[in-house]
JSON list of C-alpha atoms in Angstrom, two decimals:
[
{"chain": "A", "resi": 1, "resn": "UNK", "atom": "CA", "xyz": [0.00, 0.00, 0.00]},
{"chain": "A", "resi": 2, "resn": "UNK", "atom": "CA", "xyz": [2.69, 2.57, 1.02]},
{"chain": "A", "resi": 3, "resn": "UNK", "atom": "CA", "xyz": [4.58, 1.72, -1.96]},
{"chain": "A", "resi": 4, "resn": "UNK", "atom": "CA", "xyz": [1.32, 2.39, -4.59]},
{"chain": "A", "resi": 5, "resn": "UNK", "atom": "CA", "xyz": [0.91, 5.80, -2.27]},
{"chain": "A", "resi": 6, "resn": "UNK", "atom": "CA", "xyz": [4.64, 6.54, -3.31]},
{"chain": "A", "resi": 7, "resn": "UNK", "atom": "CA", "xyz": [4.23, 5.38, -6.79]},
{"chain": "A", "resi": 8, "resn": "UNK", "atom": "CA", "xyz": [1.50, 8.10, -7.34]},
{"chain": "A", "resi": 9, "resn": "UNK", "atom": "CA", "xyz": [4.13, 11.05, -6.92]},
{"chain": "A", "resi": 10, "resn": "UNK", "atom": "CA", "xyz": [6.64, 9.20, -9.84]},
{"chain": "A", "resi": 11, "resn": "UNK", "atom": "CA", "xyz": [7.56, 11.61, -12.73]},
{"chain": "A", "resi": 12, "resn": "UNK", "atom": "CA", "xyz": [8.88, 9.77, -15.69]},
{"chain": "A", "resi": 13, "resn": "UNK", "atom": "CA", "xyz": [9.88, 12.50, -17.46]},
{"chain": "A", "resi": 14, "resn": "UNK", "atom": "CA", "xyz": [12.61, 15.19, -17.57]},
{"chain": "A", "resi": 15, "resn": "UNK", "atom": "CA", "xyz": [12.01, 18.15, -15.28]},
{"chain": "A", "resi": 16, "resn": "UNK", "atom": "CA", "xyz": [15.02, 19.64, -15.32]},
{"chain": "A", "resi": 17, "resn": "UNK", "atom": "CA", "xyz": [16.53, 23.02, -18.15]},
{"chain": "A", "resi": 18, "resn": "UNK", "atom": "CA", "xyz": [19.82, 21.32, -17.90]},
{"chain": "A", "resi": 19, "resn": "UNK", "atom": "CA", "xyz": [17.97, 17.57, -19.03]},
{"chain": "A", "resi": 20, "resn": "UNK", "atom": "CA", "xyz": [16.91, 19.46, -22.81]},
{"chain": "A", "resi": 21, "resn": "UNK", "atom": "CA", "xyz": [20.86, 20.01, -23.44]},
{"chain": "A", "resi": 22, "resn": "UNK", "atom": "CA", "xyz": [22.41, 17.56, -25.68]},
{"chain": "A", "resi": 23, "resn": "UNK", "atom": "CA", "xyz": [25.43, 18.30, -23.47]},
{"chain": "A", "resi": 24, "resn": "UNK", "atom": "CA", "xyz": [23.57, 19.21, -20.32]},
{"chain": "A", "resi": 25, "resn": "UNK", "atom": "CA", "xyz": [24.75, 22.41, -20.02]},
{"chain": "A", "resi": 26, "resn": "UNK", "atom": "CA", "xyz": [23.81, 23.48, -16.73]},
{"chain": "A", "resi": 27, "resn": "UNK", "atom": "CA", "xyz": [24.48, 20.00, -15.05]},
{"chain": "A", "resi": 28, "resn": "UNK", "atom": "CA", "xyz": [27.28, 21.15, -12.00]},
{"chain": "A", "resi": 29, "resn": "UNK", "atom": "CA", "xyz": [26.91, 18.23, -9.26]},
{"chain": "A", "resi": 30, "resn": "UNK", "atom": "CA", "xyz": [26.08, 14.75, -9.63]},
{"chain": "A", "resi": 31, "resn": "UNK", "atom": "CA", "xyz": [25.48, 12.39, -7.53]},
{"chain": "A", "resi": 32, "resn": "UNK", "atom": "CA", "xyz": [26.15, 8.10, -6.44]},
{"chain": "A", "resi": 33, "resn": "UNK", "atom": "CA", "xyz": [24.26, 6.29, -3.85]},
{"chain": "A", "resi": 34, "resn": "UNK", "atom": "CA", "xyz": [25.16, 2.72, -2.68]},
{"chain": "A", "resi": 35, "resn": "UNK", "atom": "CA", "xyz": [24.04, 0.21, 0.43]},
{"chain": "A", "resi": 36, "resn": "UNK", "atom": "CA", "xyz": [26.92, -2.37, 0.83]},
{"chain": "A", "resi": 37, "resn": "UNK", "atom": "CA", "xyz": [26.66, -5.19, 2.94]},
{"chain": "A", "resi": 38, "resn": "UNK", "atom": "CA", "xyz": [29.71, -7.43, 4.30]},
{"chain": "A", "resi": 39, "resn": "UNK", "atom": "CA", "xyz": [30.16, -10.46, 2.87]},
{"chain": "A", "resi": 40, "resn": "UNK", "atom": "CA", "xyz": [28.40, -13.03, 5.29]},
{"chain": "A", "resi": 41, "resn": "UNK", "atom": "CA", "xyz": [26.38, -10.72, 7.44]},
{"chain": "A", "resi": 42, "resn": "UNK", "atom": "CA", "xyz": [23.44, -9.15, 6.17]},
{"chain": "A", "resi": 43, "resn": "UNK", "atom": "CA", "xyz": [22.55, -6.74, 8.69]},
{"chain": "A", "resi": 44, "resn": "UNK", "atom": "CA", "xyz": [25.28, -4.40, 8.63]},
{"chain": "A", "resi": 45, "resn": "UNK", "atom": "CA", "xyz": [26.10, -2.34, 5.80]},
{"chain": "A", "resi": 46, "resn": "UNK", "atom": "CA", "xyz": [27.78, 0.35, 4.67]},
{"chain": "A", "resi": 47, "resn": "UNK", "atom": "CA", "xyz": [25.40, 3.52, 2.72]},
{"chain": "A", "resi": 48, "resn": "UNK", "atom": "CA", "xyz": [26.93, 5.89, 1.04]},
{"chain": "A", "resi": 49, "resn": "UNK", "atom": "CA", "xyz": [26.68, 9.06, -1.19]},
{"chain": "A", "resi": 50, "resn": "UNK", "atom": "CA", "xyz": [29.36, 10.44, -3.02]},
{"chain": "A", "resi": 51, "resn": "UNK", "atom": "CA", "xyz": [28.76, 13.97, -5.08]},
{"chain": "A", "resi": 52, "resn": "UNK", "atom": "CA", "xyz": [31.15, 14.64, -8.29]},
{"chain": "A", "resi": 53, "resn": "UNK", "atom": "CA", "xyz": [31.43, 17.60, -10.39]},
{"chain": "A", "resi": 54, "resn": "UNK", "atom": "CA", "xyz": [30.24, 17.51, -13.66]},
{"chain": "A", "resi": 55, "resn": "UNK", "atom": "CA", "xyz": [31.74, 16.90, -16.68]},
{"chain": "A", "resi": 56, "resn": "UNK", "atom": "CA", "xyz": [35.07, 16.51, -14.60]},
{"chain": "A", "resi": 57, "resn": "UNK", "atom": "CA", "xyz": [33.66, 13.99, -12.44]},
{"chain": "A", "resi": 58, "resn": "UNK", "atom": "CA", "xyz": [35.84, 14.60, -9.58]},
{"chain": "A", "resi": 59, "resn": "UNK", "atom": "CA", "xyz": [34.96, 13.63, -6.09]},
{"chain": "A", "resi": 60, "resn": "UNK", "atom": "CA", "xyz": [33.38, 16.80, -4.17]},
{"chain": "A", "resi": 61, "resn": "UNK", "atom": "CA", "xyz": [31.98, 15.04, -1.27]},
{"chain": "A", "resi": 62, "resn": "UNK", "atom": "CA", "xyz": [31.60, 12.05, 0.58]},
{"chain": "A", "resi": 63, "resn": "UNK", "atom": "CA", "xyz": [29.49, 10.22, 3.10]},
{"chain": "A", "resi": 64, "resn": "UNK", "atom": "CA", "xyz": [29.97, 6.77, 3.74]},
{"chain": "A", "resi": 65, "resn": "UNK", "atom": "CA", "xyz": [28.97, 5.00, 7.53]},
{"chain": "A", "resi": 66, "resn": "UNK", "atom": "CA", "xyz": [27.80, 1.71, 8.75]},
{"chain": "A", "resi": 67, "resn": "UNK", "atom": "CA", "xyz": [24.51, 0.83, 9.44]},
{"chain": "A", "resi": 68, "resn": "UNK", "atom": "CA", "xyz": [22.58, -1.43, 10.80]},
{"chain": "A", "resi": 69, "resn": "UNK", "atom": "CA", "xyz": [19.82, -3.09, 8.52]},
{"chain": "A", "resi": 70, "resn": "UNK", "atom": "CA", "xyz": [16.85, -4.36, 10.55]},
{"chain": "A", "resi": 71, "resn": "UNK", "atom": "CA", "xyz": [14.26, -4.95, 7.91]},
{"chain": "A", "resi": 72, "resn": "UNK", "atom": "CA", "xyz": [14.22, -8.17, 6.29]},
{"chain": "A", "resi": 73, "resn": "UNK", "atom": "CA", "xyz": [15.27, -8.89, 2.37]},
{"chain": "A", "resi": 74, "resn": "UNK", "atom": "CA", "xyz": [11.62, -9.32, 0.56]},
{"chain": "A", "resi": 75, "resn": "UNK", "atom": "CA", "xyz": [11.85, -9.19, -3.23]},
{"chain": "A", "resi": 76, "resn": "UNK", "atom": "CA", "xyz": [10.55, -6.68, -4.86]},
{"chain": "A", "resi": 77, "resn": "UNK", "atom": "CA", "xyz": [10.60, -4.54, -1.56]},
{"chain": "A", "resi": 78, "resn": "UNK", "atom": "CA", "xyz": [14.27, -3.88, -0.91]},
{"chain": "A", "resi": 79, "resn": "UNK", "atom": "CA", "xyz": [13.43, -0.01, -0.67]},
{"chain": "A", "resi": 80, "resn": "UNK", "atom": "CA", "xyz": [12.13, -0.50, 2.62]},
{"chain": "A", "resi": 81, "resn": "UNK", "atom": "CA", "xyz": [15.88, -2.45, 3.59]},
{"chain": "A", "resi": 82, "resn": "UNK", "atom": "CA", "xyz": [17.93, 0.38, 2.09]},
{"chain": "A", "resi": 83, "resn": "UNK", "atom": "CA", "xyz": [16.36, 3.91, 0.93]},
{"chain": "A", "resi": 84, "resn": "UNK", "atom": "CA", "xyz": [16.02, 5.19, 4.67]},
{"chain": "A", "resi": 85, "resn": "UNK", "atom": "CA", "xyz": [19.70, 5.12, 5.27]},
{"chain": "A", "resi": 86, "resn": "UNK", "atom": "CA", "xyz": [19.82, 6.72, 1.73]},
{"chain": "A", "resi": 87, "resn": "UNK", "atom": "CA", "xyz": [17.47, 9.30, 2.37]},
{"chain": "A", "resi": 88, "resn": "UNK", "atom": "CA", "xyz": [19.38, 10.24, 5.88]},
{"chain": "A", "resi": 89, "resn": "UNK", "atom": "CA", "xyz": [22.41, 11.12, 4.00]},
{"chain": "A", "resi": 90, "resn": "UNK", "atom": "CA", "xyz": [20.89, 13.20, 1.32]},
{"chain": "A", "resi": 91, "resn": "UNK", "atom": "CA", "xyz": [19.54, 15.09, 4.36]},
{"chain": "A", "resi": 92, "resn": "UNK", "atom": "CA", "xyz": [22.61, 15.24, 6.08]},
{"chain": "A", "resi": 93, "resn": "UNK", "atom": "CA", "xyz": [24.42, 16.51, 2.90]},
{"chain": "A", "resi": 94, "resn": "UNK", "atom": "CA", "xyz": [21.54, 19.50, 2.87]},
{"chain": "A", "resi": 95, "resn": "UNK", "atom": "CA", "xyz": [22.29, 20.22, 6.15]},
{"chain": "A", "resi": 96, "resn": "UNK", "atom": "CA", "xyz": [25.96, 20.14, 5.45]},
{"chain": "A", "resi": 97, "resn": "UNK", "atom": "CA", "xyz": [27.22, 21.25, 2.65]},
{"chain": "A", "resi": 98, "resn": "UNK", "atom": "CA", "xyz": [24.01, 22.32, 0.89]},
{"chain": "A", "resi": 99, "resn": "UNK", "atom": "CA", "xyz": [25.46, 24.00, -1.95]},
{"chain": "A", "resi": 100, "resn": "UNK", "atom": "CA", "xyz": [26.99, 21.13, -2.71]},
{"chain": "A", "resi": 101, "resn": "UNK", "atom": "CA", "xyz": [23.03, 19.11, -3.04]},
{"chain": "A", "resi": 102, "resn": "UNK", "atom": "CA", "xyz": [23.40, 16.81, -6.01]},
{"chain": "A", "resi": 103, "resn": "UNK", "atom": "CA", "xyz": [21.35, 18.03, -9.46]},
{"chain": "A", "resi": 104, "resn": "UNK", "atom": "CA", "xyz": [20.84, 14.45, -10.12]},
{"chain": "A", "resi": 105, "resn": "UNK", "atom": "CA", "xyz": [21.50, 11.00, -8.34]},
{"chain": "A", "resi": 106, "resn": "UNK", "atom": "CA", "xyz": [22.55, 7.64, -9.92]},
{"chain": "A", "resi": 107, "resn": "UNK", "atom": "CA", "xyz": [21.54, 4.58, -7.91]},
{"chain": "A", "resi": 108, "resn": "UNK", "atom": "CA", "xyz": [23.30, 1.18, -7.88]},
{"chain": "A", "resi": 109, "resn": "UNK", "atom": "CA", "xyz": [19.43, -0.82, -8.21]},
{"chain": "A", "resi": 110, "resn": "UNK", "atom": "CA", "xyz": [15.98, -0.45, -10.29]},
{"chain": "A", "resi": 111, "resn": "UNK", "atom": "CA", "xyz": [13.92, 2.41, -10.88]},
{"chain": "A", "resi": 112, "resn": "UNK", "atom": "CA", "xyz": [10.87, 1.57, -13.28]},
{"chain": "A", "resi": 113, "resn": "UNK", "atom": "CA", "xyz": [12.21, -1.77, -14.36]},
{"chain": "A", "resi": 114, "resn": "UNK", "atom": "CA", "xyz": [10.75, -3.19, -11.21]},
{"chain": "A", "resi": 115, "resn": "UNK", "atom": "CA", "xyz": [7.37, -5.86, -10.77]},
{"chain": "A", "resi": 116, "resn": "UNK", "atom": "CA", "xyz": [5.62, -3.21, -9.42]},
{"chain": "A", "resi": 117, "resn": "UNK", "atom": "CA", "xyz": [7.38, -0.26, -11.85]},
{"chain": "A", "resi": 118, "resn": "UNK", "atom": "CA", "xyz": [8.83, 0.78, -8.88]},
{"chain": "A", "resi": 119, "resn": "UNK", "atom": "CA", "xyz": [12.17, 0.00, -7.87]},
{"chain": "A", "resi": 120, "resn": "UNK", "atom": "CA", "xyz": [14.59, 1.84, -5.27]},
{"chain": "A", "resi": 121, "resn": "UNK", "atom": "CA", "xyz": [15.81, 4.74, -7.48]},
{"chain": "A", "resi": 122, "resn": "UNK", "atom": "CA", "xyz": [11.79, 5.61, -8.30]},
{"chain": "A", "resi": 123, "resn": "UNK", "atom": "CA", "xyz": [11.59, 5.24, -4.47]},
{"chain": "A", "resi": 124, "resn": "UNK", "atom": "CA", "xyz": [14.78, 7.59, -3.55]},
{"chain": "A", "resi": 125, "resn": "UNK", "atom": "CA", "xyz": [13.86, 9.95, -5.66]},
{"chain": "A", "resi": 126, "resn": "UNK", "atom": "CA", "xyz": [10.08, 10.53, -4.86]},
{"chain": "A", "resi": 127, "resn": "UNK", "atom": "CA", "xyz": [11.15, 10.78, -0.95]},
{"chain": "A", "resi": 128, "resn": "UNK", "atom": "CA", "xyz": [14.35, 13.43, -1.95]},
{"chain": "A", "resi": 129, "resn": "UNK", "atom": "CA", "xyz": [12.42, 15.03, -4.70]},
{"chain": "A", "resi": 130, "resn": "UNK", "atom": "CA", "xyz": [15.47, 14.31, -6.77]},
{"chain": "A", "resi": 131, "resn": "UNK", "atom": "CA", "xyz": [15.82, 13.12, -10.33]},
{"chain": "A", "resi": 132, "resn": "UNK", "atom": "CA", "xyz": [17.24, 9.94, -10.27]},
{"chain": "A", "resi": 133, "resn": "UNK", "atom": "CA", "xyz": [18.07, 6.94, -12.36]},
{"chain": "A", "resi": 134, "resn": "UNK", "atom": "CA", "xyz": [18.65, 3.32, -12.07]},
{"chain": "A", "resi": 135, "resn": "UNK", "atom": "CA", "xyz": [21.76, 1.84, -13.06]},
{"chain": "A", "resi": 136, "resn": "UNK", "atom": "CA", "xyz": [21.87, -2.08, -11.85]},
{"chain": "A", "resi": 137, "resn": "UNK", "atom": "CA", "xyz": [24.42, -5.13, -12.79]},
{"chain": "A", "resi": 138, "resn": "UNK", "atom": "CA", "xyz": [22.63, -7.87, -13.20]},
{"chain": "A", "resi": 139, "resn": "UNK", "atom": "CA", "xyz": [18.95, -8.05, -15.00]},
{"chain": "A", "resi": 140, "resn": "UNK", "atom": "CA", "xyz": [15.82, -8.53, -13.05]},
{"chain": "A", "resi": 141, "resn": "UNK", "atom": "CA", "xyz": [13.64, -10.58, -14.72]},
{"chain": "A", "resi": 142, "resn": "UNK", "atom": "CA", "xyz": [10.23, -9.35, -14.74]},
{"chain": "A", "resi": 143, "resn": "UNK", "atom": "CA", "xyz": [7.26, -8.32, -17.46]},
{"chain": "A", "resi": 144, "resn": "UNK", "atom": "CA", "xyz": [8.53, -11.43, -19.18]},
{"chain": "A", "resi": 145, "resn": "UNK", "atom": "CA", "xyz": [12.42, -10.69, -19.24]},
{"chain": "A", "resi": 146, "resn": "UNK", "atom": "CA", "xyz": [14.82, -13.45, -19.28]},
{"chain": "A", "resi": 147, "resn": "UNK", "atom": "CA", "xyz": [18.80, -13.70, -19.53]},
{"chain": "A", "resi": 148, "resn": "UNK", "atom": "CA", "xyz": [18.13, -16.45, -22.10]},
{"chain": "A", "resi": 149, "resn": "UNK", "atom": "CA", "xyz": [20.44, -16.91, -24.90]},
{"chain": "A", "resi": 150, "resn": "UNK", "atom": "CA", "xyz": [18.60, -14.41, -27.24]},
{"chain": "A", "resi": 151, "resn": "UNK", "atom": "CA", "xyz": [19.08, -11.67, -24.94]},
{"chain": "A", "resi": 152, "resn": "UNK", "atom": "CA", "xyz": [22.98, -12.56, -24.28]},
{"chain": "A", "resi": 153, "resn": "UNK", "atom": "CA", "xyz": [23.30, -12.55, -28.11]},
{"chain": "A", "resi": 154, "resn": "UNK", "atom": "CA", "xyz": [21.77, -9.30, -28.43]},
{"chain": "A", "resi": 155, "resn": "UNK", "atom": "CA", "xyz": [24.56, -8.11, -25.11]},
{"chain": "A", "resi": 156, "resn": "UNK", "atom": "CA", "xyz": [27.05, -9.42, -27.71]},
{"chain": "A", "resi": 157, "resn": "UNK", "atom": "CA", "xyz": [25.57, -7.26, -31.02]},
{"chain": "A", "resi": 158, "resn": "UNK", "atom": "CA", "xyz": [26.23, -4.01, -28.88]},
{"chain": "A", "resi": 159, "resn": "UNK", "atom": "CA", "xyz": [29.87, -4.97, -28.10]},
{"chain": "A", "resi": 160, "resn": "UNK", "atom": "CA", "xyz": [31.56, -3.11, -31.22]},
{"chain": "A", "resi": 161, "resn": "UNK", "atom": "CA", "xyz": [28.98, -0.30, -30.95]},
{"chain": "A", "resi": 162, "resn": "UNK", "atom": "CA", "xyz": [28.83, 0.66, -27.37]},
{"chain": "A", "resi": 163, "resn": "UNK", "atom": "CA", "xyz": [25.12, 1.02, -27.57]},
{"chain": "A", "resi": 164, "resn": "UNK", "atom": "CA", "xyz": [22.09, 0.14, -26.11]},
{"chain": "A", "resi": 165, "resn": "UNK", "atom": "CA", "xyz": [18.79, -1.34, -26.92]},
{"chain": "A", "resi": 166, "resn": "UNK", "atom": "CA", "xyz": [15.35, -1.55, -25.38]},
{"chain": "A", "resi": 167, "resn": "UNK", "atom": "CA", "xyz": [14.41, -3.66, -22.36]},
{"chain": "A", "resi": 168, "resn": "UNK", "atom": "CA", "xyz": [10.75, -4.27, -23.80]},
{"chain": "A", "resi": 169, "resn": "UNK", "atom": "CA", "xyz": [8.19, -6.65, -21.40]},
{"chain": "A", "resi": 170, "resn": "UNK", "atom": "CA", "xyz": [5.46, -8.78, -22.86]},
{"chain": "A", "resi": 171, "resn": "UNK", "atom": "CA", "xyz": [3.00, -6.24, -21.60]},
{"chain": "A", "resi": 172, "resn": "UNK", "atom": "CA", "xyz": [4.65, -3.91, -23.99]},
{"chain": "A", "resi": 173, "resn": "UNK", "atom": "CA", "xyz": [6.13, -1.60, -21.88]},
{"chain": "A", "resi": 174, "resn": "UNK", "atom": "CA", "xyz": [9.73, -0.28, -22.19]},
{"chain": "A", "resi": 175, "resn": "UNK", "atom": "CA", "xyz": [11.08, -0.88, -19.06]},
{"chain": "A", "resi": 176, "resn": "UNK", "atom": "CA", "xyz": [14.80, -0.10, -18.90]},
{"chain": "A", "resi": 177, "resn": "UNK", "atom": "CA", "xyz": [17.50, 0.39, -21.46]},
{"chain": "A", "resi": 178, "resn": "UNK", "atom": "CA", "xyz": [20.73, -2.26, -22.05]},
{"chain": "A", "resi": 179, "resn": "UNK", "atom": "CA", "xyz": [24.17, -0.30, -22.16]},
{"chain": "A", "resi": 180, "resn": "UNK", "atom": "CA", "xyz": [27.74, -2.40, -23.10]},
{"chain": "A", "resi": 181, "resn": "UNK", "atom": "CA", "xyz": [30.29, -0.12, -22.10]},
{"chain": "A", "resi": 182, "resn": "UNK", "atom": "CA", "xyz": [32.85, -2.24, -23.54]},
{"chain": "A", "resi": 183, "resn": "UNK", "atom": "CA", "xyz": [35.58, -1.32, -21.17]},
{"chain": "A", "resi": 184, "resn": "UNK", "atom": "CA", "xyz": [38.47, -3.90, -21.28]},
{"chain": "A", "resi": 185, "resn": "UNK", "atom": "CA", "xyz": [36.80, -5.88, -23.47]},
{"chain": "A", "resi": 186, "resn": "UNK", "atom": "CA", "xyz": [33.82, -6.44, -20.46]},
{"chain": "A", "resi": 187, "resn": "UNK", "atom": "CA", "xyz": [30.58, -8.19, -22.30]},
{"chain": "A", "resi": 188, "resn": "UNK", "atom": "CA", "xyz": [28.76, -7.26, -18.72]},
{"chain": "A", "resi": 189, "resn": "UNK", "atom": "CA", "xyz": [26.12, -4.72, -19.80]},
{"chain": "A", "resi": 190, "resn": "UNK", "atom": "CA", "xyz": [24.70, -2.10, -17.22]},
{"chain": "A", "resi": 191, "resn": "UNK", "atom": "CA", "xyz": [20.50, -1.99, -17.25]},
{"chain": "A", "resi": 192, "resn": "UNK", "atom": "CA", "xyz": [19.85, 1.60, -16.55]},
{"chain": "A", "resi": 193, "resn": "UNK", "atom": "CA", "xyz": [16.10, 2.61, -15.97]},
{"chain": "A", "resi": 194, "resn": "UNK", "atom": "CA", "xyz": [13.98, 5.40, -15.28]},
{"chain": "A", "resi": 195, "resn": "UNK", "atom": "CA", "xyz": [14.19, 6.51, -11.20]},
{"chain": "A", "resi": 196, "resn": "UNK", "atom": "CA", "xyz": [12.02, 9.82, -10.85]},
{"chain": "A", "resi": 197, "resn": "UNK", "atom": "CA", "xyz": [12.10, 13.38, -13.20]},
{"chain": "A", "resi": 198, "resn": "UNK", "atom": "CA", "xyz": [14.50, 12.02, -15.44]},
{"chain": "A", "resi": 199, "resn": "UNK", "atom": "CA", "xyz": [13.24, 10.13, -19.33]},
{"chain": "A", "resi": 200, "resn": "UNK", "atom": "CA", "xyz": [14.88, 7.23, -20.58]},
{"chain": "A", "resi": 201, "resn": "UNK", "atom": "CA", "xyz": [17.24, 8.69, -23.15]},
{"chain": "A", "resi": 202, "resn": "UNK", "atom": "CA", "xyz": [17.96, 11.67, -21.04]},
{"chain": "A", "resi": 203, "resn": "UNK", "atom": "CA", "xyz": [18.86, 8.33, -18.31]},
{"chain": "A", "resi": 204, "resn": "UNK", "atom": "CA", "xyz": [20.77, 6.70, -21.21]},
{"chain": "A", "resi": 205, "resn": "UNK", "atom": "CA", "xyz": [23.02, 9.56, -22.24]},
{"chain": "A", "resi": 206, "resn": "UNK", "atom": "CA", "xyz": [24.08, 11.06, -18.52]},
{"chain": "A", "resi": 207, "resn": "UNK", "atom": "CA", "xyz": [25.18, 7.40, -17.58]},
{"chain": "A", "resi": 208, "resn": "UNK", "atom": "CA", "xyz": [27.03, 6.74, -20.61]},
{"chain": "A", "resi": 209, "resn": "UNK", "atom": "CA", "xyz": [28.68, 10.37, -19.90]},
{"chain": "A", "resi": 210, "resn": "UNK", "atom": "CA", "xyz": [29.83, 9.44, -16.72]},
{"chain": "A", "resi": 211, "resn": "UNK", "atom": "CA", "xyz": [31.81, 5.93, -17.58]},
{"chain": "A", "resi": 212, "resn": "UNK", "atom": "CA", "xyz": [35.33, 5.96, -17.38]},
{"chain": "A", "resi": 213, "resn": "UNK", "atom": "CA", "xyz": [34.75, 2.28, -16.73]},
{"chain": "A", "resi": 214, "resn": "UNK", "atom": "CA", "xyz": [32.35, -0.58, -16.86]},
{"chain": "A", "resi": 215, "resn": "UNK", "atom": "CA", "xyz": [30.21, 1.09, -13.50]},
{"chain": "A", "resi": 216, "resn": "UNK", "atom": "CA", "xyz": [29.08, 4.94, -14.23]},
{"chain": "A", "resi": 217, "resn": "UNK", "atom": "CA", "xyz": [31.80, 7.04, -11.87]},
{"chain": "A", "resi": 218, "resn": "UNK", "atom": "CA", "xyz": [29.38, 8.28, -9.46]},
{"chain": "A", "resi": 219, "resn": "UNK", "atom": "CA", "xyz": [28.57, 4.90, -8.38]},
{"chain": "A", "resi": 220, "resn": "UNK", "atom": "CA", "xyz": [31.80, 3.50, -8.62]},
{"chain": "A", "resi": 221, "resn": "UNK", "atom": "CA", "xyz": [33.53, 6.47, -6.28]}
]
């Protein structure tokens, strides 16, 4: 129920002047959010939020502590294990260095592509009121998606191109977009969806601007 409530404030599409720039003039500060966990435990965890500058994509602040997770792993409602400790750092960094708030966050998770079309990054970003967008490892297969062999064929067509195709669902829906960043040769793709005030090619283009590697830099820091 509270996540349909929070669903009902999602904005799928760009918001922002700096978003209608081919090269996003405009865009200063953006911003990586991660939850962590040690290898073996589940309940503690590391959350953090870096902020780079933009296009230089050098480190202008960090925040990274440990937590303790109490709320149990249920799929398709990991918001509820991570975004608070998210959501406390964003404030913090307000009430810290708020000139340095991010214009725009990238989150290591889902946004739209999500069994409920609404994943952690569509989560953060209704509760900070920040665009944000997806950008996840591995593919979650819902509306129908599978890693079968059609789909790893279609990872390998992008290889020489660095380009991305559609994530399409049996209902229909465009859910996400496939990137290959072909970094040292790497045939992992990313799957970058919509979070909140942010389209999917707007999504498609700021990630791909912000790999020096395989994992967009904001994340990575």
């Amino acid at each position: 129920r509270e996540q349909a409530q929070l669903k009902a404030g999602l904005v799928e599409e760009d918001t922002e002047e700096w978003q209608k720039d081919s090269s996003f003039t405009g865009l200063e500060r953006v911003g990586g959010v991660d939850l962590s966990y040690i290898k073996g435990d589940d309940a503690s965890a590391c959350a953090s939020l870096v902020v780079l500058s933009y296009p230089a994509l050098e480190v202008l602040y960090e925040d990274c502590r440990m937590v303790a997770v109490s709320a149990p792993y249920v799929a398709g409602f990991l918001a509820f294990r991570e975004v608070p400790f998210l959501v406390e750092a964003v404030q913090r960094l307000q009430q810290e260095e708020p000139r340095l708030k991010p214009q725009v966050l990238l989150v290591d998770g889902n946004g739209l592509l999500h069994p409920r079309g609404f994943g952690v990054a569509c989560h953060l970003g209704v509760l900070t009121d920040l665009p944000c967008i997806g950008v996840a490892k591995n593919l979650l297969q819902v509306d129908g998606l599978v890693r079968d062999e059609l789909h790893r064929q279609q990872i390998r067509s992008l290889q020489s191109e660095g380009d991305a195709f559609p994530l399409t669902g049996t209902s229909g829906r465009v859910l996400g977009m496939v990137s290959c960043e072909d970094y040292n040769n790497s045939s992992k793709p990313l799957y970058i969806s919509v979070g909140h005030r942010v389209c999917l090619e707007t999504a498609v283009r700021l990630v791909k601007s912000c790999c020096r590697y395989r994992i967009p830099e904001p994340i990575r820091q």
